[in-house]
mmCIF file of C-alpha atoms in Angstrom:
data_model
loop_
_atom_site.group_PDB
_atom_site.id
_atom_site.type_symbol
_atom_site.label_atom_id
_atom_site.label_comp_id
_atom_site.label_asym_id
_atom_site.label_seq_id
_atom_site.Cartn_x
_atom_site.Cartn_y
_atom_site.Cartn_z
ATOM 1 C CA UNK A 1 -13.257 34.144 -33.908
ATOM 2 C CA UNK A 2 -11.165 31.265 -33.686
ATOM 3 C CA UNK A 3 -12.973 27.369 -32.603
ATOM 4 C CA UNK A 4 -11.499 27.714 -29.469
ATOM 5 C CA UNK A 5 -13.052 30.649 -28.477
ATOM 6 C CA UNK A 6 -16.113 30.221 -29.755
ATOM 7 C CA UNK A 7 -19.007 29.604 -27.778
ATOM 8 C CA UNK A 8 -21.678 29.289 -30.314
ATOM 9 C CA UNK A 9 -23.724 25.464 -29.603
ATOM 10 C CA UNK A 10 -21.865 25.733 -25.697
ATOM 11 C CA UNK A 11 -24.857 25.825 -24.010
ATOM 12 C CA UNK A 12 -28.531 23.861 -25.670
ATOM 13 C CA UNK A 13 -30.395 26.004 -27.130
ATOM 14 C CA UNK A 14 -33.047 28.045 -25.513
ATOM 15 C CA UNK A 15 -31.050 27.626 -22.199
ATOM 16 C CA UNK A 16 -29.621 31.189 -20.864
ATOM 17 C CA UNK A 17 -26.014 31.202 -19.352
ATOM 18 C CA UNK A 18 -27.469 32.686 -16.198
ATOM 19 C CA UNK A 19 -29.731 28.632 -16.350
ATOM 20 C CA UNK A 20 -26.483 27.100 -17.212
ATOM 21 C CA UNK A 21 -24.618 28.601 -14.246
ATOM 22 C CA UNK A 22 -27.566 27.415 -11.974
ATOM 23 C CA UNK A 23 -27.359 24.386 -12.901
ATOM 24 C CA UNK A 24 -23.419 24.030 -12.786
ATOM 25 C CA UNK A 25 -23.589 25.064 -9.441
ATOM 26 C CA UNK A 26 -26.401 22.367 -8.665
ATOM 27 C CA UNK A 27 -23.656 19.924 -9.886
ATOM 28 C CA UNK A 28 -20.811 21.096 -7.776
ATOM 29 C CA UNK A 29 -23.275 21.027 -4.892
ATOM 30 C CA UNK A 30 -24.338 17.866 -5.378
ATOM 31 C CA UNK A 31 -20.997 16.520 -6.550
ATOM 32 C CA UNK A 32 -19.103 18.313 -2.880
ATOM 33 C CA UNK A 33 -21.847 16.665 -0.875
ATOM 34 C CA UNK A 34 -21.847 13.172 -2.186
ATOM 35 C CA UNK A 35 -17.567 13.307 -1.511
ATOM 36 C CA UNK A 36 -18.398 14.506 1.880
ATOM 37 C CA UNK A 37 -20.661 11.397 2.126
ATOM 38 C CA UNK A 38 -17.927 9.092 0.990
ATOM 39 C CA UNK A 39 -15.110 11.012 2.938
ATOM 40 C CA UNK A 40 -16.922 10.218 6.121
ATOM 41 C CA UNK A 41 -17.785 6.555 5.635
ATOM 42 C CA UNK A 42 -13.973 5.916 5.185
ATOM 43 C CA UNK A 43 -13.487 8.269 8.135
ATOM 44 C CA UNK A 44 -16.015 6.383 10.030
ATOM 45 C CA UNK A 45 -13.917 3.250 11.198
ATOM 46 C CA UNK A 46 -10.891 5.423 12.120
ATOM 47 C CA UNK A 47 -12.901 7.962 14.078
ATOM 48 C CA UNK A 48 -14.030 5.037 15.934
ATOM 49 C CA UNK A 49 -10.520 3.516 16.104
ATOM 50 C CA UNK A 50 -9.318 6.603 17.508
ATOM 51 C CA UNK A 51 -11.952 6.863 20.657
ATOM 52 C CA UNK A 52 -12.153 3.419 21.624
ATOM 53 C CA UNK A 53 -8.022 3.051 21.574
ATOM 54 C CA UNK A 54 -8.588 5.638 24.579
ATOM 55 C CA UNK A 55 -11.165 4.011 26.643
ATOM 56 C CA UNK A 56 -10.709 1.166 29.487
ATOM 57 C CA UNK A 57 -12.503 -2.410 29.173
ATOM 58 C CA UNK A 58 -15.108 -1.305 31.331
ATOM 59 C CA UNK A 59 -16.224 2.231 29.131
ATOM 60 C CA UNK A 60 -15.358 -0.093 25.669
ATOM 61 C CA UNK A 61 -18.640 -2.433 26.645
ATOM 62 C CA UNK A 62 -20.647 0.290 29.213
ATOM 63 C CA UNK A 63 -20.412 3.709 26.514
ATOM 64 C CA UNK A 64 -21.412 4.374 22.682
ATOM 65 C CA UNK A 65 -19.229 3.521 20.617
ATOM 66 C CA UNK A 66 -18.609 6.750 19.167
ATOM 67 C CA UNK A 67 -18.665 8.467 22.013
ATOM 68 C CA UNK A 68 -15.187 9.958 24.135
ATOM 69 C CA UNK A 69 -15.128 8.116 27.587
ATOM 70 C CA UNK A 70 -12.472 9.026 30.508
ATOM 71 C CA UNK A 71 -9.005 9.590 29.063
ATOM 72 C CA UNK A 72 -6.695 5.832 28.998
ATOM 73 C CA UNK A 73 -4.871 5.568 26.215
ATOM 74 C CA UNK A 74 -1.295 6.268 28.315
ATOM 75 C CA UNK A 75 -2.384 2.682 30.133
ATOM 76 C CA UNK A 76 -3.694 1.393 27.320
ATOM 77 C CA UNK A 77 -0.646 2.052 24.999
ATOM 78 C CA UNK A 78 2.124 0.534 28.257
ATOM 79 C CA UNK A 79 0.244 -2.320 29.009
ATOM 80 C CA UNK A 80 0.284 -3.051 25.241
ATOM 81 C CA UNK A 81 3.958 -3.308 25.024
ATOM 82 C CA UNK A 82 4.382 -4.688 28.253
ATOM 83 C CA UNK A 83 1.775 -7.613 27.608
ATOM 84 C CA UNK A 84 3.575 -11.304 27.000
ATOM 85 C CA UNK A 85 7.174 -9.918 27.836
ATOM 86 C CA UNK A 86 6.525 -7.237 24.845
ATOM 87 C CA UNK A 87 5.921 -9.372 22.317
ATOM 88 C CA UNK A 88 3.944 -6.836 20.300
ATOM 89 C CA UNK A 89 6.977 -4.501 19.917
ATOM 90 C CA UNK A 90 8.841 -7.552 18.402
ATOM 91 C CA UNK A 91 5.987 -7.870 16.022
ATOM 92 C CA UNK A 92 5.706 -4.557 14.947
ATOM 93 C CA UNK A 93 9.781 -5.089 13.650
ATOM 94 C CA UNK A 94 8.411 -7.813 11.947
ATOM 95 C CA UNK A 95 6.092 -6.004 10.026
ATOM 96 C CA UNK A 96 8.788 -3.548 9.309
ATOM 97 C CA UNK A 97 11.427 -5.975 8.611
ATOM 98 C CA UNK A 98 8.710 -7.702 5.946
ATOM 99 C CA UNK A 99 6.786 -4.306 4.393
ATOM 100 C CA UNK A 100 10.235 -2.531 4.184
ATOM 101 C CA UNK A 101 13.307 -4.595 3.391
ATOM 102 C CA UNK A 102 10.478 -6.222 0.725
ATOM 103 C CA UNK A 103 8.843 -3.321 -0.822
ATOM 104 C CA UNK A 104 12.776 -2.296 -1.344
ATOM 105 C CA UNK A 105 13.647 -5.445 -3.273
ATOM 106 C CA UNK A 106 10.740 -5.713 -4.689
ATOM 107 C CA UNK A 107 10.600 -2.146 -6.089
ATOM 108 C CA UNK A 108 14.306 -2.715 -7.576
ATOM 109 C CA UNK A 109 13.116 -6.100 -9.174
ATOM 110 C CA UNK A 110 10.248 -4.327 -10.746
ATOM 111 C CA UNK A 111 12.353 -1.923 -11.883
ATOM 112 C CA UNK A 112 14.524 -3.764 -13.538
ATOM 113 C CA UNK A 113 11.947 -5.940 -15.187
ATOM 114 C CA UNK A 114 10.109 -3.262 -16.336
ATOM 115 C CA UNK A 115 13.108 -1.499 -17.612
ATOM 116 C CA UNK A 116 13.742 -4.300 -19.504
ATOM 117 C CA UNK A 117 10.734 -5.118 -20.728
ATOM 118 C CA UNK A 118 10.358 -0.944 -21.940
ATOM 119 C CA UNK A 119 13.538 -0.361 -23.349
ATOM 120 C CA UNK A 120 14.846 -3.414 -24.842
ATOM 121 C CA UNK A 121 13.783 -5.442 -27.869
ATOM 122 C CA UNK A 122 14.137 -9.219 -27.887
ATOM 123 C CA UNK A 123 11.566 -12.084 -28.829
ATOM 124 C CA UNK A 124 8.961 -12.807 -26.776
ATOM 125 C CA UNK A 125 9.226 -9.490 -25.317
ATOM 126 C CA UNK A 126 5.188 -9.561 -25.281
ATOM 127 C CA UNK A 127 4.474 -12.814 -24.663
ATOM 128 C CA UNK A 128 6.315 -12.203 -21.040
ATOM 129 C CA UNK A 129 4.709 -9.118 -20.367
ATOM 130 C CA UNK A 130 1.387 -11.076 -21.421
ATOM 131 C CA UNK A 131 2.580 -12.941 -18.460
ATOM 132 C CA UNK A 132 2.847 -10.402 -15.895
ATOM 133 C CA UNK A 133 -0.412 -9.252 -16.702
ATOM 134 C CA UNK A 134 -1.380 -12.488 -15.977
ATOM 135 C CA UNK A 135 -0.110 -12.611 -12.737
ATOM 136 C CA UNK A 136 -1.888 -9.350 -11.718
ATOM 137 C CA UNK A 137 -5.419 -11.024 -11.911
ATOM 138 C CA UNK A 138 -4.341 -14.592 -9.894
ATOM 139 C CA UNK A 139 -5.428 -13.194 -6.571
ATOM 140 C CA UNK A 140 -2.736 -13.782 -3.210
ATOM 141 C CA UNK A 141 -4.948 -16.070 -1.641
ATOM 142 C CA UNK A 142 -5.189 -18.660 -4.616
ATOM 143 C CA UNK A 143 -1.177 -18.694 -4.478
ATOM 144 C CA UNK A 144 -1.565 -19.573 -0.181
ATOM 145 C CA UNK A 145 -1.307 -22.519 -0.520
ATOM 146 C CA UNK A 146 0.992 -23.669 -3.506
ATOM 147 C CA UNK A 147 3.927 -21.403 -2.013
ATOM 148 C CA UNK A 148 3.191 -23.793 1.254
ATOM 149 C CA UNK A 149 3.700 -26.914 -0.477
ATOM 150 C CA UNK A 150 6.363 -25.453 -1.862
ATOM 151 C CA UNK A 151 8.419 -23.930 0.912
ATOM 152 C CA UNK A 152 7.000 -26.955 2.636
ATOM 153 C CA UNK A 153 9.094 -29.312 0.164
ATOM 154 C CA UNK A 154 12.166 -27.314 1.151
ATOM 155 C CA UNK A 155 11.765 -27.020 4.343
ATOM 156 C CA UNK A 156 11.741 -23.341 4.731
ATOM 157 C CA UNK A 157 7.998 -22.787 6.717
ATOM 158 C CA UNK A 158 8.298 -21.342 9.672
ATOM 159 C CA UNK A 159 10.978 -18.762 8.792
ATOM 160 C CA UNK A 160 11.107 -15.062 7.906
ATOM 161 C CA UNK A 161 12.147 -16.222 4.189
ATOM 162 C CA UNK A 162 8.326 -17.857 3.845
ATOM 163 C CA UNK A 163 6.940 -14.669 4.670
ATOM 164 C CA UNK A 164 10.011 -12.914 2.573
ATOM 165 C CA UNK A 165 10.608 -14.322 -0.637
ATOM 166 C CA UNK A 166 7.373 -14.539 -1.495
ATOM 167 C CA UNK A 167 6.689 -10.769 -0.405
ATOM 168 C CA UNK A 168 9.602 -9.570 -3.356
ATOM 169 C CA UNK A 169 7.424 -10.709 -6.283
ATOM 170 C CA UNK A 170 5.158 -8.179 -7.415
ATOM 171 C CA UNK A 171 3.901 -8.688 -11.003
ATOM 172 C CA UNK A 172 1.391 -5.166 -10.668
ATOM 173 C CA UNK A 173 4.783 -3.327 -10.081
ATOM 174 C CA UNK A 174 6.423 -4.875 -12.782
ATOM 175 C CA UNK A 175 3.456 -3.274 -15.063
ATOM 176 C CA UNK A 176 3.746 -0.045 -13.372
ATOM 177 C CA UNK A 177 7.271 0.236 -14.248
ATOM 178 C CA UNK A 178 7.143 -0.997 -17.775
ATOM 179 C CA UNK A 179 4.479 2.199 -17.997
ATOM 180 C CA UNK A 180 6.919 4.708 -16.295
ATOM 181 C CA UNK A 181 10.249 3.750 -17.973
ATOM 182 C CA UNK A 182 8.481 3.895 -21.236
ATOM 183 C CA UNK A 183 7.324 7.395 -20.112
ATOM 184 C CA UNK A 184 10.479 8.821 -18.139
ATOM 185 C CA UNK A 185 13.526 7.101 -19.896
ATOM 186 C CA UNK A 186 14.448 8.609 -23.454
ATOM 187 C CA UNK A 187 15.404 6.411 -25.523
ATOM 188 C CA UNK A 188 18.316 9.334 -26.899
ATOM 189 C CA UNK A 189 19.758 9.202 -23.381
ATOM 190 C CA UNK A 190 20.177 5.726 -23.488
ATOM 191 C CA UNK A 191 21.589 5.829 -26.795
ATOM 192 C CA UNK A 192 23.780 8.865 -25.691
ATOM 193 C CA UNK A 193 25.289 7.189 -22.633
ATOM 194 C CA UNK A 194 26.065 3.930 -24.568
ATOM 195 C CA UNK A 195 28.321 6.339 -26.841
ATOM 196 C CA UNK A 196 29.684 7.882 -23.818
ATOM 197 C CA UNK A 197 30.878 4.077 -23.353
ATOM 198 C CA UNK A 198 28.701 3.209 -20.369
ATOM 199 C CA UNK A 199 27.448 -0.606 -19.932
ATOM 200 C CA UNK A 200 24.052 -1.286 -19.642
ATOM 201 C CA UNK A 201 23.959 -1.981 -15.782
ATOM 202 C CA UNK A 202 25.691 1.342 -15.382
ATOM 203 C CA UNK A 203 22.867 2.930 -17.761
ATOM 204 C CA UNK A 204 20.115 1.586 -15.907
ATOM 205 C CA UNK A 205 21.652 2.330 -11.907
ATOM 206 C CA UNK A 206 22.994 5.617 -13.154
ATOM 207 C CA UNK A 207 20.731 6.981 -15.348
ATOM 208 C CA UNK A 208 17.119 4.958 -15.793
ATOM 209 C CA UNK A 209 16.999 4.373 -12.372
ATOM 210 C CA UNK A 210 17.325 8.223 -11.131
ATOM 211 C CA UNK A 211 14.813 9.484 -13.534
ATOM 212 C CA UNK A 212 12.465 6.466 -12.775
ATOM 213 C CA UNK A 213 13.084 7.175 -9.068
ATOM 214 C CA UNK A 214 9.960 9.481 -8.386
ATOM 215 C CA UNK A 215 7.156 6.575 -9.916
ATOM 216 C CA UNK A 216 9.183 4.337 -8.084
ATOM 217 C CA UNK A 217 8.076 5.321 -5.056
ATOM 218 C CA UNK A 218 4.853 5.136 -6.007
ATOM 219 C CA UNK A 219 5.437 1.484 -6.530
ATOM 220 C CA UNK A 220 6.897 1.344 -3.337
ATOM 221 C CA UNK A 221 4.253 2.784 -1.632
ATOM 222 C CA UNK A 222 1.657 0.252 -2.824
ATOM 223 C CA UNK A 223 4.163 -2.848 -2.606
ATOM 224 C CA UNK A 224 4.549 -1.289 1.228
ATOM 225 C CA UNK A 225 0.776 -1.833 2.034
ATOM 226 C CA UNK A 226 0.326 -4.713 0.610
ATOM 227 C CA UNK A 227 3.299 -6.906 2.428
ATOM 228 C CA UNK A 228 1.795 -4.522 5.465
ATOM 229 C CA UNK A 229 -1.798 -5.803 5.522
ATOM 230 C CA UNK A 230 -0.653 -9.044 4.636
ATOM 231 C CA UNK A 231 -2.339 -11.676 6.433
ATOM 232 C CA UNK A 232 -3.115 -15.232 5.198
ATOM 233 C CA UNK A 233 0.617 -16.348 3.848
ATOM 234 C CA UNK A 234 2.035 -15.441 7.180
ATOM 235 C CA UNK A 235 -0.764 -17.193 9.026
ATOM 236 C CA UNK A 236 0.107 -20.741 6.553
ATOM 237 C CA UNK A 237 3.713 -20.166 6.863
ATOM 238 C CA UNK A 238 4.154 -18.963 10.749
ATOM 239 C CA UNK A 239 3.924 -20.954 13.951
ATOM 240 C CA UNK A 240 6.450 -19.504 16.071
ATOM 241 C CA UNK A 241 4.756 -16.113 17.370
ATOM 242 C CA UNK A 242 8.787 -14.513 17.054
ATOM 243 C CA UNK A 243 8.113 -14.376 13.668
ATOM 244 C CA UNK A 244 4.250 -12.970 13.183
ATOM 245 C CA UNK A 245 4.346 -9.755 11.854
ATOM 246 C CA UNK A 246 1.872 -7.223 13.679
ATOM 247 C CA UNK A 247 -1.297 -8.389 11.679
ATOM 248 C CA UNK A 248 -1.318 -12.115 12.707
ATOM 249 C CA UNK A 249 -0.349 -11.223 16.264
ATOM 250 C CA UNK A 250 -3.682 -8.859 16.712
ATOM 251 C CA UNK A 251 -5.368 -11.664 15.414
ATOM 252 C CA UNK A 252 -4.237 -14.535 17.637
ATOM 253 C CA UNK A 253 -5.032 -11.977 20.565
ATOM 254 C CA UNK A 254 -8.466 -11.119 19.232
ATOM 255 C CA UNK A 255 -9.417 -15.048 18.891
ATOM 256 C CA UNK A 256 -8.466 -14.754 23.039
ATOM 257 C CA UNK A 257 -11.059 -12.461 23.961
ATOM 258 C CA UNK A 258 -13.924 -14.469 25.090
ATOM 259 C CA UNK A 259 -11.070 -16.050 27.961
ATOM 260 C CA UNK A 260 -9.167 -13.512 28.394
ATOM 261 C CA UNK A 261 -11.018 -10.096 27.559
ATOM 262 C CA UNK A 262 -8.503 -7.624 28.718
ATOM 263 C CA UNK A 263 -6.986 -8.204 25.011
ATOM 264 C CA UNK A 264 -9.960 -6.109 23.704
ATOM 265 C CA UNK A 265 -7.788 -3.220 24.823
ATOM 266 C CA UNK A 266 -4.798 -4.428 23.466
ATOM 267 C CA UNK A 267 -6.071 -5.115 20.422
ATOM 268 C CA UNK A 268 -7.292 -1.873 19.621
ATOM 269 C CA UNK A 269 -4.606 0.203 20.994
ATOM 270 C CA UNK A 270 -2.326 -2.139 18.790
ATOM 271 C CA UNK A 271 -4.610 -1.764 15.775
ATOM 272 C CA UNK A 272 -4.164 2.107 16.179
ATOM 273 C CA UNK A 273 -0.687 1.548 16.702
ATOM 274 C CA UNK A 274 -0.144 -0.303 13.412
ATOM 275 C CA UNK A 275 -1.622 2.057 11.123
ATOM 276 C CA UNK A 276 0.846 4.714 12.373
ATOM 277 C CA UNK A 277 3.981 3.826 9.981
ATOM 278 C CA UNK A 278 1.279 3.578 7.013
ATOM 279 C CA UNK A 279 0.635 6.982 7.618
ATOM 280 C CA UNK A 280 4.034 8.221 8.143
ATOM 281 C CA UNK A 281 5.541 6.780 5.129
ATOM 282 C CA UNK A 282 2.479 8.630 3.064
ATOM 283 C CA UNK A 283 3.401 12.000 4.622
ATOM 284 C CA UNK A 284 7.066 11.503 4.171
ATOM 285 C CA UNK A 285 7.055 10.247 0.870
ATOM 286 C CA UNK A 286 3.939 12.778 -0.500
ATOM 287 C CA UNK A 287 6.131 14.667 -2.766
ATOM 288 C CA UNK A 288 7.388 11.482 -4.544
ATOM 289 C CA UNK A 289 4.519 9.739 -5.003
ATOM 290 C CA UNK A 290 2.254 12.734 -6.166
ATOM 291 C CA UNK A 291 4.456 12.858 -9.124
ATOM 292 C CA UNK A 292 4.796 9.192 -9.847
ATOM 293 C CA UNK A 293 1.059 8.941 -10.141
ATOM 294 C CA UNK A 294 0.879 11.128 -12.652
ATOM 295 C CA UNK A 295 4.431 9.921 -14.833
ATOM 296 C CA UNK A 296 2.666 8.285 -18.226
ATOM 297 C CA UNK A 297 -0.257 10.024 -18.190
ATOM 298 C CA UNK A 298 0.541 12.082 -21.043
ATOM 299 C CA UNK A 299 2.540 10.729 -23.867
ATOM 300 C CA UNK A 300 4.601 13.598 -25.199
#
């Protein structure tokens, strides 16, 4: 009998398999009904967003909260884009223009630094990563306010670059990529294609960056949220309402409510309306990013 099939000192001793399997299934039980638990209290808020996103002003204060009222979510979703001269379709680009064009740039920057940072070796090499790391713990709101001062000093607040720029930095991606190239990129292909002749900008667009391409969406993905639910920077940088992406605009119409409290409406039917791309980018890019979370798991 060979150690791996051996099941001699499996189970404690005394203990019966027929015990053992009770008490595996206890566990599974147990271990089902506490994610069932957890599953609903995420579930919670949207199940809530869902109904109230259909109900008028009057059923949103008169009915429970978790309970259907009559059927207005048609209304509710026209007068949201019709409110202000449509101003919250304008925002909703925003957000797109923001979470997209920067999680793009921002994935290719990461890319390349991590690229560089896995496959090449120069001094320092570690002391810069060191540095990265670094920059994963400072938390966004502690860099608010020097990128203020800053875009202050050159006059660039109150433009989509303040929101931008700032947006394209992500030091968490940079580590995420260091991980997958080291993972994904032989070093023989490299080595290979630089016999073939090829430069190393033609290596890494050609080659690297194909066979990084499905844990780069992962990075993506996350660098899409994030510029998504960002709030604070655009509310420093932002005074012309143009220019709010969807989260700041909710907000200015939330702080409204108590004079004008038809915006409850709004603001929830918008809330449920800016959660939508989230979700479609997920389903769209599932394939990707299922196999980019698991790229450098296992070192082969």
């Amino acid at each position: 009998m060979s150690f791996l099939t051996r099941t001699a000192g499996a189970h404690p001793p005394g203990t019966s398999p027929r015990v053992q399997r009770a008490r595996d299934r206890r566990s599974t039980v147990l271990a089902v009904a506490f994610m069932v638990v957890v599953a609903c209290y995420m579930l919670l808020p949207v199940y809530w967003l869902l109904v109230s996103a259909t109900k008028s002003q009057p059923d949103l204060i008169g009915t429970p909260g978790l309970l259907p009222a009559d059927w207005h979510l048609t209304a509710n979703l026209t007068a949201l884009f019709n409110q202000d001269g449509g101003v919250y379709g304008r925002w909703l680009l925003n957000s797109l223009l923001y979470a997209g064009a920067g999680a793009a740039l921002g994935t290719l920057l990461a890319a390349m630094a991590g690229y560089a940072l896995a496959k090449y070796r120069f001094r320092g090499r570690e002391a810069v990563f060191s540095v990265v790391l670094g920059g994963v713990l400072v938390p966004a709101t502690a860099l608010a306010l020097p990128l203020f001062l800053l875009f202050s000093e050159a006059g660039a607040t109150d433009t989509y670059w303040s929101v931008f720029l700032p947006s394209i930095v992500s030091p968490f991606g940079v580590y995420l990529s260091r991980i997958f190239a080291a993972a994904s990129v032989p070093d023989e292909v490299i080595e290979a294609a630089r016999i073939d002749g090829a430069g190393e900008g033609r290596i890494f667009f050609a080659v690297a960056l194909r066979m990084m391409a499905p844990a780069l969406v992962t990075v993506f993905l996350f660098q899409f949220v994030v510029i998504w639910n960002n709030f604070l920077l655009p509310l420093i940088m932002l005074q012309d309402e143009r220019l709010y992406p969807v989260t700041l605009g909710l907000f200015t119409w939330q702080s409204q409510i108590s004079r004008l409290p038809e915006l409850q409406t709004l603001t929830i039917a918008g809330s449920l309306v800016s959660v939508l791309p989230i979700v479609v980018t997920f389903l769209l890019l599932q394939r990707y990013w299922r196999a980019g979370l698991a790229a450098g798991a296992v070192k082969s």
